[in-house]
Coordinates of C-alpha atoms and ligand atoms in Angstrom, one line a residue:
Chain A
X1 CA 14.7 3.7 -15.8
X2 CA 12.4 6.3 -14.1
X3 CA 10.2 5.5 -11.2
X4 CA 6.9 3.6 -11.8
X5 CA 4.6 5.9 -10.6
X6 CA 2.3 3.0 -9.9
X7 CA 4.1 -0.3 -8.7
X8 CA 7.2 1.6 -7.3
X9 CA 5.2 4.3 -5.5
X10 CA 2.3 1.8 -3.7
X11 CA 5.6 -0.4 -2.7
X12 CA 6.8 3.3 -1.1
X13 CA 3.6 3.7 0.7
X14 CA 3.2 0.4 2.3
X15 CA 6.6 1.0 3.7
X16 CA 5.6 4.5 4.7
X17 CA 2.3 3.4 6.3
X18 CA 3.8 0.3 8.0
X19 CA 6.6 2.8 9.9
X20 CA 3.2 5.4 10.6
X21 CA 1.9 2.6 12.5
X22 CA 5.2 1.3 13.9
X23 CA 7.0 4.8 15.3
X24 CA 10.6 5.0 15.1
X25 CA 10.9 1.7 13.1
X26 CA 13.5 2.4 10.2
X27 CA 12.5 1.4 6.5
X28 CA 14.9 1.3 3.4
X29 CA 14.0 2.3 0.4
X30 CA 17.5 1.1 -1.6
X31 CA 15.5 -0.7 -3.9
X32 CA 14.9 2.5 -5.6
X33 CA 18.3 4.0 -5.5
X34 CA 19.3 3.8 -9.0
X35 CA 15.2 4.7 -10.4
X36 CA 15.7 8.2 -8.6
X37 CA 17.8 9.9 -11.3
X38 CA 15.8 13.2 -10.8
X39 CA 19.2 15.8 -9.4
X40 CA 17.3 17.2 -6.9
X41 CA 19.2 18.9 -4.1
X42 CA 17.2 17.0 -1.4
X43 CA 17.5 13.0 -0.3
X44 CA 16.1 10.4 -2.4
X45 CA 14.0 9.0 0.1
X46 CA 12.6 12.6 0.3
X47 CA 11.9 13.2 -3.2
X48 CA 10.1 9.6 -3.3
X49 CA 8.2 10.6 0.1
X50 CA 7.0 13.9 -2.1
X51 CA 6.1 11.6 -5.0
X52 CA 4.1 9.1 -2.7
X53 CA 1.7 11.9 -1.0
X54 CA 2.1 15.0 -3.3
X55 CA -0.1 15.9 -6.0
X56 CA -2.4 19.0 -7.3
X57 CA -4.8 18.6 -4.3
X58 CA -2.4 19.3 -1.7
X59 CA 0.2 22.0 -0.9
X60 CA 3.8 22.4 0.5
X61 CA 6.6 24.2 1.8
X62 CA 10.2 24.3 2.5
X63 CA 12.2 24.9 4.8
X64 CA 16.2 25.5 3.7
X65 CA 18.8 28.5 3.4
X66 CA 18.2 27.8 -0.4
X67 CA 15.1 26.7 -0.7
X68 CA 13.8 28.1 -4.5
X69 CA 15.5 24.9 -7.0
X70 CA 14.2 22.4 -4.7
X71 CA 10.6 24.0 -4.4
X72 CA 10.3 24.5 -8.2
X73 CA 11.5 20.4 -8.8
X74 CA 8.8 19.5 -6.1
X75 CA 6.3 21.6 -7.8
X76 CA 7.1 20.5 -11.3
X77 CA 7.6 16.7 -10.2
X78 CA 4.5 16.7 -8.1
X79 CA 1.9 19.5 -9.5
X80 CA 1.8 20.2 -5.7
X81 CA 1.1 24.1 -4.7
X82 CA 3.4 25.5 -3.0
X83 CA 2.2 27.3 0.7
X84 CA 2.7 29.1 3.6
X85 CA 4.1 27.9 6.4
X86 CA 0.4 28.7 8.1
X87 CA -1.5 26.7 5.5
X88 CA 1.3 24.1 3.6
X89 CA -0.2 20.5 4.3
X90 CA 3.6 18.9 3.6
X91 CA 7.0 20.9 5.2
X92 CA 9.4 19.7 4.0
X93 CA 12.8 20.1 5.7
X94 CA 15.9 19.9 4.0
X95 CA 19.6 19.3 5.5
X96 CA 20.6 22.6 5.1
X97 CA 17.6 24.1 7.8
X98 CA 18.6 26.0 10.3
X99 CA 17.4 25.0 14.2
X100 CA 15.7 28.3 14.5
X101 CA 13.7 28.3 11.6
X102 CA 12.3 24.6 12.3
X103 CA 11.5 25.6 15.4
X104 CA 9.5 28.9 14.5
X105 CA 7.9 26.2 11.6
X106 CA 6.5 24.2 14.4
X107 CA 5.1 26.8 15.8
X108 CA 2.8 28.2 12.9
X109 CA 2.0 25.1 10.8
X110 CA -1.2 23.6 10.5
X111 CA -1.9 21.3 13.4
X112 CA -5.8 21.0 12.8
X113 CA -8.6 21.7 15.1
X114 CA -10.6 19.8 17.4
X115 CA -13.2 18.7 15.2
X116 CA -10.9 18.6 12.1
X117 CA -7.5 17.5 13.8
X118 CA -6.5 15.7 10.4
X119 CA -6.2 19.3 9.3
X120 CA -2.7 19.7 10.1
X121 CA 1.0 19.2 8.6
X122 CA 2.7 16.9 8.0
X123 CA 6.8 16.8 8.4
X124 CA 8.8 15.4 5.9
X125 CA 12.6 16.1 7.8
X126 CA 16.1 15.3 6.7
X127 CA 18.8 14.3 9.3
X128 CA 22.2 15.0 8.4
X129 CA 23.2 11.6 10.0
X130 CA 21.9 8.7 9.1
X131 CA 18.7 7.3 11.1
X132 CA 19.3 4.4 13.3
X133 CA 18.1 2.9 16.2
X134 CA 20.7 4.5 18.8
X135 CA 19.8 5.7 21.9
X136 CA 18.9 9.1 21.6
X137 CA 15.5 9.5 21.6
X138 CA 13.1 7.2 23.6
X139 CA 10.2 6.5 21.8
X140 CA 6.3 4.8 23.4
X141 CA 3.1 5.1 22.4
X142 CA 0.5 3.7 20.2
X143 CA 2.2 1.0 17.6
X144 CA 5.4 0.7 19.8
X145 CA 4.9 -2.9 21.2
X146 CA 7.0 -1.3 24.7
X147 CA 9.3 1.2 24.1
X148 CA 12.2 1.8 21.1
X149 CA 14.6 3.9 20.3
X150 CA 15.7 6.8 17.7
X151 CA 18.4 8.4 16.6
X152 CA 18.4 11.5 14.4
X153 CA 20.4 15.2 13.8
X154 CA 17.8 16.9 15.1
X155 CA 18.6 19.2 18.3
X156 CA 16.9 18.6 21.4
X157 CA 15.4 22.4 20.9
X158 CA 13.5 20.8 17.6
X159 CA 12.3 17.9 19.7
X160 CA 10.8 20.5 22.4
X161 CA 9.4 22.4 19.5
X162 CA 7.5 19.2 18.3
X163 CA 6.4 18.2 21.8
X164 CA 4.7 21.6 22.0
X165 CA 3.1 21.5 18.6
X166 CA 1.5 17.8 19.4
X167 CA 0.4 18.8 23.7
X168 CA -2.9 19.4 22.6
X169 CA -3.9 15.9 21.2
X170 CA -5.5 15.0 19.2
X171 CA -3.9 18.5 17.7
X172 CA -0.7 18.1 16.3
X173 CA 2.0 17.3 13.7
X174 CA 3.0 13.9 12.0
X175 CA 6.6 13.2 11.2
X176 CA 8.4 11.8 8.3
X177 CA 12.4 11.1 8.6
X178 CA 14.5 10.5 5.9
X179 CA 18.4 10.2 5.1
X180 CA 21.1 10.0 2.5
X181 CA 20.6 6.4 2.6
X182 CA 17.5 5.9 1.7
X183 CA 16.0 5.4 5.3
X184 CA 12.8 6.3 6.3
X185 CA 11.1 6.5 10.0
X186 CA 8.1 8.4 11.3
X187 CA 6.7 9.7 14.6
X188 CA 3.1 10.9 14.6
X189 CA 1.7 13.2 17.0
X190 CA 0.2 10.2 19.7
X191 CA 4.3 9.0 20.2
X192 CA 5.5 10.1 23.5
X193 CA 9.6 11.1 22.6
X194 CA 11.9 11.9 25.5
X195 CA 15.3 13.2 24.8
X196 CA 17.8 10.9 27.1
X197 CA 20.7 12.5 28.5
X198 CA 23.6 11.9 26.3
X199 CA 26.8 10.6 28.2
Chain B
X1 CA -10.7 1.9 -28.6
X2 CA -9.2 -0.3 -25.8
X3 CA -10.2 1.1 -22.9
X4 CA -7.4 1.0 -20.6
X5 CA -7.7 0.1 -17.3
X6 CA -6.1 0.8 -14.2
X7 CA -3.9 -1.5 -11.8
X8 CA -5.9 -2.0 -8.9
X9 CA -9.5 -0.3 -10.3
X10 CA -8.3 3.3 -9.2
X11 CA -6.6 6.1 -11.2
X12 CA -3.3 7.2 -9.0
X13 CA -5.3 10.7 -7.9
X14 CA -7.9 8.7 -6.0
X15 CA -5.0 6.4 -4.2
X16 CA -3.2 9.3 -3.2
X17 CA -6.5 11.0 -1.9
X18 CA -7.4 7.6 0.6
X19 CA -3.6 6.5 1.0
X20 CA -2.9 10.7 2.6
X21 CA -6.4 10.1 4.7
X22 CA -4.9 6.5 5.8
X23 CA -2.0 8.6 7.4
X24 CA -3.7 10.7 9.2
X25 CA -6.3 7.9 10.3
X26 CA -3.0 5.9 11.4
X27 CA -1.8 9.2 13.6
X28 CA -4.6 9.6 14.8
X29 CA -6.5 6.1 16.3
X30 CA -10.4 5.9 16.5
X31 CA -10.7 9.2 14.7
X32 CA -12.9 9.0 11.4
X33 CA -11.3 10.7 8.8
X34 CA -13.4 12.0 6.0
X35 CA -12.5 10.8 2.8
X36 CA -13.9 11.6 -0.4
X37 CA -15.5 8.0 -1.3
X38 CA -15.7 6.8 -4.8
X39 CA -18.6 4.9 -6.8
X40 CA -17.3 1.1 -7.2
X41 CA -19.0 -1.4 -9.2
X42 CA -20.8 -3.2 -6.0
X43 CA -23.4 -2.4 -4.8
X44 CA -23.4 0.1 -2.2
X45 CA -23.5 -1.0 1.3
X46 CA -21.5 -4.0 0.0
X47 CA -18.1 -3.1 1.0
X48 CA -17.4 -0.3 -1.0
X49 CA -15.0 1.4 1.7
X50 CA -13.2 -1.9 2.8
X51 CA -12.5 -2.3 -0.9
X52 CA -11.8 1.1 -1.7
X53 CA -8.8 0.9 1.5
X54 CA -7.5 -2.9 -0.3
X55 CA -7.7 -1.0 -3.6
X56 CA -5.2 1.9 -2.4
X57 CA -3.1 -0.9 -0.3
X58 CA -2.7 -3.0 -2.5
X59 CA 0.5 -4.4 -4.5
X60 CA 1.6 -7.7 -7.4
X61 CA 3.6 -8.7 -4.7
X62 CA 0.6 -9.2 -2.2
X63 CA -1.9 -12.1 -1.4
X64 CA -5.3 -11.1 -0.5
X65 CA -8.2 -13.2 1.8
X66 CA -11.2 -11.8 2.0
X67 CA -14.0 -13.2 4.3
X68 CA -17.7 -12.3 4.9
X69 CA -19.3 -13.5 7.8
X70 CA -16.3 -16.0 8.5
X71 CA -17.1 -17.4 5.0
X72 CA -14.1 -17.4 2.3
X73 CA -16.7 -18.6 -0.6
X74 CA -19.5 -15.8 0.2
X75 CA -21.2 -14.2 -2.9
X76 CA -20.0 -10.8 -1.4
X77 CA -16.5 -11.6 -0.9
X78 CA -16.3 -13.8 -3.9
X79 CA -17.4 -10.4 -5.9
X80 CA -14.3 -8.7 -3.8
X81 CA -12.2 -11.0 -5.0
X82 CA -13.0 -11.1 -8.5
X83 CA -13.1 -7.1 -8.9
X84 CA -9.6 -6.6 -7.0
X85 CA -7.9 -10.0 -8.9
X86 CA -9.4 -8.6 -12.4
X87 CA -7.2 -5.5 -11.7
X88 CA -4.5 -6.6 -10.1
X89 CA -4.0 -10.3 -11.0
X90 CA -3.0 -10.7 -7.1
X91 CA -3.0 -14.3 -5.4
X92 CA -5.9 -15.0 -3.4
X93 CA -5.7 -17.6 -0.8
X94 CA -8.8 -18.6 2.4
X95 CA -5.6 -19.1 4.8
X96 CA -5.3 -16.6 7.0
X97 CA -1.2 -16.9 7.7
X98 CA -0.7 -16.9 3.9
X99 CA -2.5 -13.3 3.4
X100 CA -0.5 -10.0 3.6
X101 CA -4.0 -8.2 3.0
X102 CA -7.4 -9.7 4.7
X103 CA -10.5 -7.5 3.7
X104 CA -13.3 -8.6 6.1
X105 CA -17.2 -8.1 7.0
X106 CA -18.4 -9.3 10.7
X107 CA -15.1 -11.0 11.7
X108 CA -11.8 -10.6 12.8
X109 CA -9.8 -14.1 11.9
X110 CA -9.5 -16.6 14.4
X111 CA -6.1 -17.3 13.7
X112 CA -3.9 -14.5 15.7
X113 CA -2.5 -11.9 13.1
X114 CA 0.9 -10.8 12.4
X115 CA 2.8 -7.6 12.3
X116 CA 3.0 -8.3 8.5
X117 CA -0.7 -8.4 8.0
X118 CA -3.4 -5.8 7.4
X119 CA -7.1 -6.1 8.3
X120 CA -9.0 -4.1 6.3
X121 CA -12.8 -4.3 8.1
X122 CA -16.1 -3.1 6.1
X123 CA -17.7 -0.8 8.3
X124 CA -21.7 0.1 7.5
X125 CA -22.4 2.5 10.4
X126 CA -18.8 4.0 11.2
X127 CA -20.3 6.5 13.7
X128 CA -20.4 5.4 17.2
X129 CA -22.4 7.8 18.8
X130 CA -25.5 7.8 16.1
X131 CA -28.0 6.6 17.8
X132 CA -27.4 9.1 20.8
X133 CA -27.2 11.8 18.2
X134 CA -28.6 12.0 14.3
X135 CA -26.7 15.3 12.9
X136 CA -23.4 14.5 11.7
X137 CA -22.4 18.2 12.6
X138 CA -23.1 17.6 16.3
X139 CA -21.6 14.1 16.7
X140 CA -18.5 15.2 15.5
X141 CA -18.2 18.1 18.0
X142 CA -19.1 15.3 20.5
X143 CA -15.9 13.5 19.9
X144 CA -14.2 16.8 19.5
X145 CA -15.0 17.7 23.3
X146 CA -14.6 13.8 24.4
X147 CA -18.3 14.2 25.2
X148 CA -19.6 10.3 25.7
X149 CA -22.2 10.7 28.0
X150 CA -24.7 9.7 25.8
X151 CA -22.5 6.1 24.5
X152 CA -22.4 5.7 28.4
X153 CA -26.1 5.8 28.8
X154 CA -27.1 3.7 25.9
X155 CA -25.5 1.1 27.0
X156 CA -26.8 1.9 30.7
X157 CA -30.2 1.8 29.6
X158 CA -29.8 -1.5 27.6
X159 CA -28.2 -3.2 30.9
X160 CA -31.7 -2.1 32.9
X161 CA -33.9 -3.2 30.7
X162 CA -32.1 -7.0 29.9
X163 CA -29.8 -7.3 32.9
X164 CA -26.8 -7.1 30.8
X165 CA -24.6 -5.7 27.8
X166 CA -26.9 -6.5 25.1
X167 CA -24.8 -5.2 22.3
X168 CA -25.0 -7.9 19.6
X169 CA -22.2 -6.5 17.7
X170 CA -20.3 -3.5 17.1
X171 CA -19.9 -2.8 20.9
X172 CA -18.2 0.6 21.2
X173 CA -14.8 0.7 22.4
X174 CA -11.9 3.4 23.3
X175 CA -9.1 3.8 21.3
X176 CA -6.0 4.8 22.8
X177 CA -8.0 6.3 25.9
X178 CA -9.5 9.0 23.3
X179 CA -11.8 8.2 20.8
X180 CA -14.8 6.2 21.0
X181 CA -14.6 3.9 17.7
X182 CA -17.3 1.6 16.1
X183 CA -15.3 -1.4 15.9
X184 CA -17.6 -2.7 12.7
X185 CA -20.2 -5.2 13.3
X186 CA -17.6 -7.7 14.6
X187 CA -19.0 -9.6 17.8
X188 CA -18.0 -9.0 21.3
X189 CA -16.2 -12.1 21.2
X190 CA -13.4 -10.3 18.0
X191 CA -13.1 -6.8 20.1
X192 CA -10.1 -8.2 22.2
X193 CA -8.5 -9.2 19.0
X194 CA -8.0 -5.5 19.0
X195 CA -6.5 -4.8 21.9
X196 CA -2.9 -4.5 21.6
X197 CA -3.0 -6.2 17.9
X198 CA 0.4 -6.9 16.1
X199 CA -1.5 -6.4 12.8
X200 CA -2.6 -2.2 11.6
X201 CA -6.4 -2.7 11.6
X202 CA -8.2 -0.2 9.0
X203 CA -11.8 0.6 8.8
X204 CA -13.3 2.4 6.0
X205 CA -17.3 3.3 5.5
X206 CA -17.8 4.3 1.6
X207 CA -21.4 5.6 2.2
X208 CA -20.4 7.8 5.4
X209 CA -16.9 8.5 3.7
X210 CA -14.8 7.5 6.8
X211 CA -11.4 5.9 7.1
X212 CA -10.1 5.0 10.9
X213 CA -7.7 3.2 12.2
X214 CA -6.3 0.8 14.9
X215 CA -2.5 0.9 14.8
X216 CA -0.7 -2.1 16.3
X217 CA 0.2 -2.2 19.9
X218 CA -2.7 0.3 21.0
X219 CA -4.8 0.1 23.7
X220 CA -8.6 -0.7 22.6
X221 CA -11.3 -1.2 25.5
X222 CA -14.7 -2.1 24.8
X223 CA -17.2 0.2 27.1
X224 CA -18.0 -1.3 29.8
X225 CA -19.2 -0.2 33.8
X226 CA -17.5 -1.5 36.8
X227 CA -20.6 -3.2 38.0
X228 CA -21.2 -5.0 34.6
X229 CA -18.2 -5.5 32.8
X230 CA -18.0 -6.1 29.2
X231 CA -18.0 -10.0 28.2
X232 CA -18.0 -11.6 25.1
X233 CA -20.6 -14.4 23.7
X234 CA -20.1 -17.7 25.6
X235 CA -21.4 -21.1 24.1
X236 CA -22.1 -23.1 26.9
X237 CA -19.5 -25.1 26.9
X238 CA -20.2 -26.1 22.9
X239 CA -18.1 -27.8 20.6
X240 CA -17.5 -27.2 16.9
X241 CA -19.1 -30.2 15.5
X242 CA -16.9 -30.9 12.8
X243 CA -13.6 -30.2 14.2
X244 CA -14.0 -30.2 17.9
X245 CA -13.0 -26.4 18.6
X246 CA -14.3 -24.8 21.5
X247 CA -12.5 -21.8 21.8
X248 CA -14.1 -20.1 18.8
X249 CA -17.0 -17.9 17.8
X250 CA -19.4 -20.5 16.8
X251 CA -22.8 -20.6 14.9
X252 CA -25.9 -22.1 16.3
X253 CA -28.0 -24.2 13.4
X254 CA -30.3 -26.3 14.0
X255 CA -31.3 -30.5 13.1
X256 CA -34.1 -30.3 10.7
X257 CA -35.4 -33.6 12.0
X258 CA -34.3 -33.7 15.6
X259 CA -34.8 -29.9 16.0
X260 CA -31.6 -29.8 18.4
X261 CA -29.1 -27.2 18.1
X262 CA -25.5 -27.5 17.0
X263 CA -22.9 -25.6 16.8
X264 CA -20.2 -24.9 14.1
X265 CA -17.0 -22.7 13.5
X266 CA -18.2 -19.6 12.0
X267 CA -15.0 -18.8 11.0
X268 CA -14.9 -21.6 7.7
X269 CA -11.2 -21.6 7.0
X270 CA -10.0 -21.9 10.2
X271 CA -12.2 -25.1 10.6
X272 CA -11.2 -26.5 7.5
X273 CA -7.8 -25.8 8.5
X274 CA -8.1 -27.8 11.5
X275 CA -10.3 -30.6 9.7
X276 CA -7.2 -31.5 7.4
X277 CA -4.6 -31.6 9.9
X278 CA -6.8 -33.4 11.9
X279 CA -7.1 -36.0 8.8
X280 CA -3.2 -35.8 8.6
X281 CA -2.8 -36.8 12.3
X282 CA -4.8 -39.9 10.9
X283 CA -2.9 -40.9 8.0
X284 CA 0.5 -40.4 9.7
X285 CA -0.9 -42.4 12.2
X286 CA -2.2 -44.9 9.8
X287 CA 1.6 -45.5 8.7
X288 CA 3.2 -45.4 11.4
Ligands
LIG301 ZN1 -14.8 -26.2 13.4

C-alpha cells in the first residue's frame, strides 16, 4: 500500500510541526515503515519529510558523494526543482555527505534577509546513528520548557557551521533530523545548541 | 458529474503552501509570514485565516472546539464548524480538554492548555505597528530594524491622555525579546496565557495574508513602561453569577428592570462546565 498522500502526509506534518515547536524532541514515524516501498537511497523518514513539504513551488538540493539517483527520485516523487546551493529552499543531506561539504553548504544557502528572513533553507540532515536524547548537544531556547538534550553524527565542525549560519537572527537556517529508524527531530534557527565536552 | 471534494476543503497544493509558511512562522516567533491566502466560503473578515491554519492542521483523528467571543454556539463559529466537519467529518466537542484543535476569535480558553493542543486565533489586523505607520512596505522594514519607537509612543500617548494603558484589546507584546506581535483582539486579561504556553499558538490573517506564531515555552511580554506597568481588566471583586467564578474574564450585562450590573463568564463552556459539576457536588451529596 503506497502512502496516502492526504491522511498519511497531514499525520507527517503534525508530527513535523509539533518537533518545530518542541526542539530536539524525537518523533517516530514507524507507522509508515511498511507504506514507504519507494527504493530510494535515502532514509524513509527523509523521503516522507520531502513528500510532506516538496512540491512544484519550491526547490532543492543535495548534498552526497552520489547525489544524481536520489535527486532524480526526489524530483520525480515531489515535482520539486532541483537548485543551487545559493537559491535551493530544501538541502537535503544524505548519510553519505562529507563534513566539508556541509559545512561550505551552510555557508552559501539561503538564510533570508532582514525584512524577508523566512527566505532561507531549510535542512533536511541524515545522522548515521540513530537520534536520541543523549547528551551531546545541549539544547534551550524558545519551545524547550528548560533545557534538553540531543544526540546526532554530526561533527562539532557542522554544529559551528550552523551556529554561524543562524548569528544574525532572525537570519538563519531551520533544521530537520532524520534516521534509519524512522526518527525525526528539528532545531530552528532561535535554539541555542552548545556542543558539551564529550568524556 | 460528482464534483469531488476535498478532505479538509483544500486541494494538497494549498496545504503544502500554509503548512511550509507554518514552519517558518514556528522558527521564527512574532514574525508574520506572508502567505498566499485563499477565498473560503465565509465571509471575509469572518475567520478566513484561522480557518485556513485548522484546514491545513487538521486530521480524522482530531477533535476540534471552536469558540467566538468565549461562545461555543456563535453563528460564526457554528459556520466554522459546519464548513471544517462537512469536509472532514471530524468530532466537535465545547470542552476545552477534549479538543486537540481550538480555532478561536477574542479569547484564549480559560482552562490552561496542554502541550497536545493547538490554538489557532483569528487575527483581523495582524500588523502591530499600523497605526504608527500605514505602508505595508515601511512597517515591515520597521520590524526588520527592531525599530519600535513608534508602538512605544502610542501607548505613551494613550497613558497621558487616560492615566493608564487603555488598550482594550490586542495589547502589543514581544515575542521572544524580538518581534513585536499583535496578539489578536484577545483582552489584556488572555496575553499571559501566552507567556510561556505549553500549547503552539498560531495566528493567521486571511485578508493581510499573514501566518505567526507563538511556540510553546517562549517568552511573550505585553508592552509595558516601568512607571505604568501593563495590567489586565480587573472586576472589582465580581463574581460570575451563575457559577460563582471570580478568577475569569467576565462580561458586564445589565438587569433590565433593576438597571444593576452583573457579571457572567464570558468564556460559556468553561461556566457550564463548572455549573454541572457544581450540580454533581449536589446530587452526590443528596445520596450520601
Ligand atoms: Zn460562570
Amino acid at each position: 500500500m503506497p502512502i496516502d498522500q492526504v491522511h498519511d502526509l497531514q499525520k507527517v506534518y503534525r508530527k513535523l510541526l509539533d518537533r518545530m515547536a518542541r526542539p530536539g524532541k524525537l518523533a517516530n514515524l514507524q507507522a509508515f515503515q511498511e507504506k514507504v516501498d519507494y527504493e530510494v537511497a535515502c532514509h524513509d523518514a527523509t523521503l516522507l519529510i520531502a513528500m510532506t513539504l516538496l512540491d512544484g513551488e519550491v526547490s532543492f538540493h543535495v548534498i552526497s558523494e552520489n547525489k544524481q539517483p536520489v535527486e532524480e527520485k526526489i524530483a520525480a516523487y515531489t515535482l520539486a526543482r532541483h537548485a543551487s546551493m545559493e537559491e535551493a529552499d530544501f538541502i537535503i543531506v544524505l548519510q553519505d555527505a562529507t563534513e566539508a561539504s556541509i559545512i561550505e553548504g551552510m555557508a552559501t544557502c539561503k538564510t533570508g534577509n532582514l525584512v524577508d528572513p523566512q527566505y532561507s533553507a531549510t535542512w533536511v540532515m541524515e545522522s548515521q546513528t540513530p537520534l536520541s536524547n543523549q547528551p551531546q548537544l545541549l539544547l534551550t531556547g524558545p519551545g524547550i520548557e528548560r533545557q534538553t538534550d540531543l544526540h546526532t553524527s554530526f561533527a562539532p565542525s557542522i554544529w559551528q557551521a550552523r551556529s554561524e549560519a543562524v548569528q544574525e537572527y532572525p537570519l538563519g537556517i531551520d533544521l530537520i533530523f532524520t534516521d534509519d529508524i524512522m526518527q525525526i527531530a528539528c532545531v530552528p534557527r532561535t535554539t541555542t545548541v552548545s556542543v558539551q565536552e564529550v568524556e | 458529474m460528482k464534483n469531488k471534494t476535498h478532505f479538509a476543503f483544500f486541494d494538497e497544493g494549498s496545504k503544502k503552501e500554509i503548512r511550509r509558511t507554518t514552519l517558518k512562522a514556528v522558527a521564527i516567533p512574532g514574525y508574520q509570514v506572508p502567505f498566499a491566502s485563499r477565498e473560503m466560503p465565509i465571509a471575509r473578515g469572518w475567520g478566513t485565516g484561522g480557518l485556513q491554519l485548522t484546514l491545513s492542521l487538521i486530521g480524522k483523528e482530531d477533535c476540534l472546539k471552536v469558540i467566538d467571543q468565549g461562545a461555543d454556539e456563535s453563528v460564526n463559529a457554528v459556520s466554522i464548524k459546519k464548513l471544517v466537519q462537512q469536509t472532514t467529518g471530524v468530532e466537535l466537542t465545547d470542552q476545552t480538554e477534549d479538543a486537540s484543535l481550538i480555532q478561536s476569535r477574542h479569547r484564549i480558553p480559560e482552562v490552561p492548555l496542554t502541550e497536545e493542543q493547538i490554538l489557532v486565533l483569528q487575527v483581523p489586523t495582524p500588523e502591530p505597528l499600523r497605526d504608527v505607520e500605514a505602508s505595508e512596505y515601511v512597517t515591515k522594514r520597521l520590524h526588520a530594524e527592531e525599530e519600535y519607537s513608534g508602538a512605544w509612543l502610542l501607548l505613551f500617548e494613550q497613558i497621558m491622555k487616560y492615566g493608564k494603558t487603555a488598550t482594550g484589546a490586542d495589547h502589543p507584546v514581544y515575542v521572544n525579546g524580538r518581534y513585536v506581535m499583535a496578539p489578536s483582539p484577545i483582552p489584556r486579561f488572555d496575553n499571559p496565557k501566552m507567556h510561556t504556553s505549553k500549547a503552539l499558538t498560531l495566528l493567521g490573517a486571511g485578508r493581510e495574508k499573514k501566518i505567526y506564531a507563538v511556540p510553546p515555552y517562549t517568552d511573550v511580554t505585553s508592552l509595558a513602561f516601568e512607571d505604568y506597568p501593563f495590567t489586565v481588566e480587573t472586576f472589582a471583586d465580581q463574581a460570575c453569577h451563575l457559577c460563582g467564578a471570580n478568577d475569569v474574564f467576565l462580561d458586564e450585562l445589565v438587569d433590565e428592570t433593576t438597571g444593576k450590573a452583573y457579571y457572567q463568564c464570558n468564556d460559556t463552556s468553561y461556566c457550564i462546565d463548572r455549573l454541572n459539576s457544581q450540580e454533581q457536588v449536589e446530587v452526590e451529596h443528596h445520596h450520601a
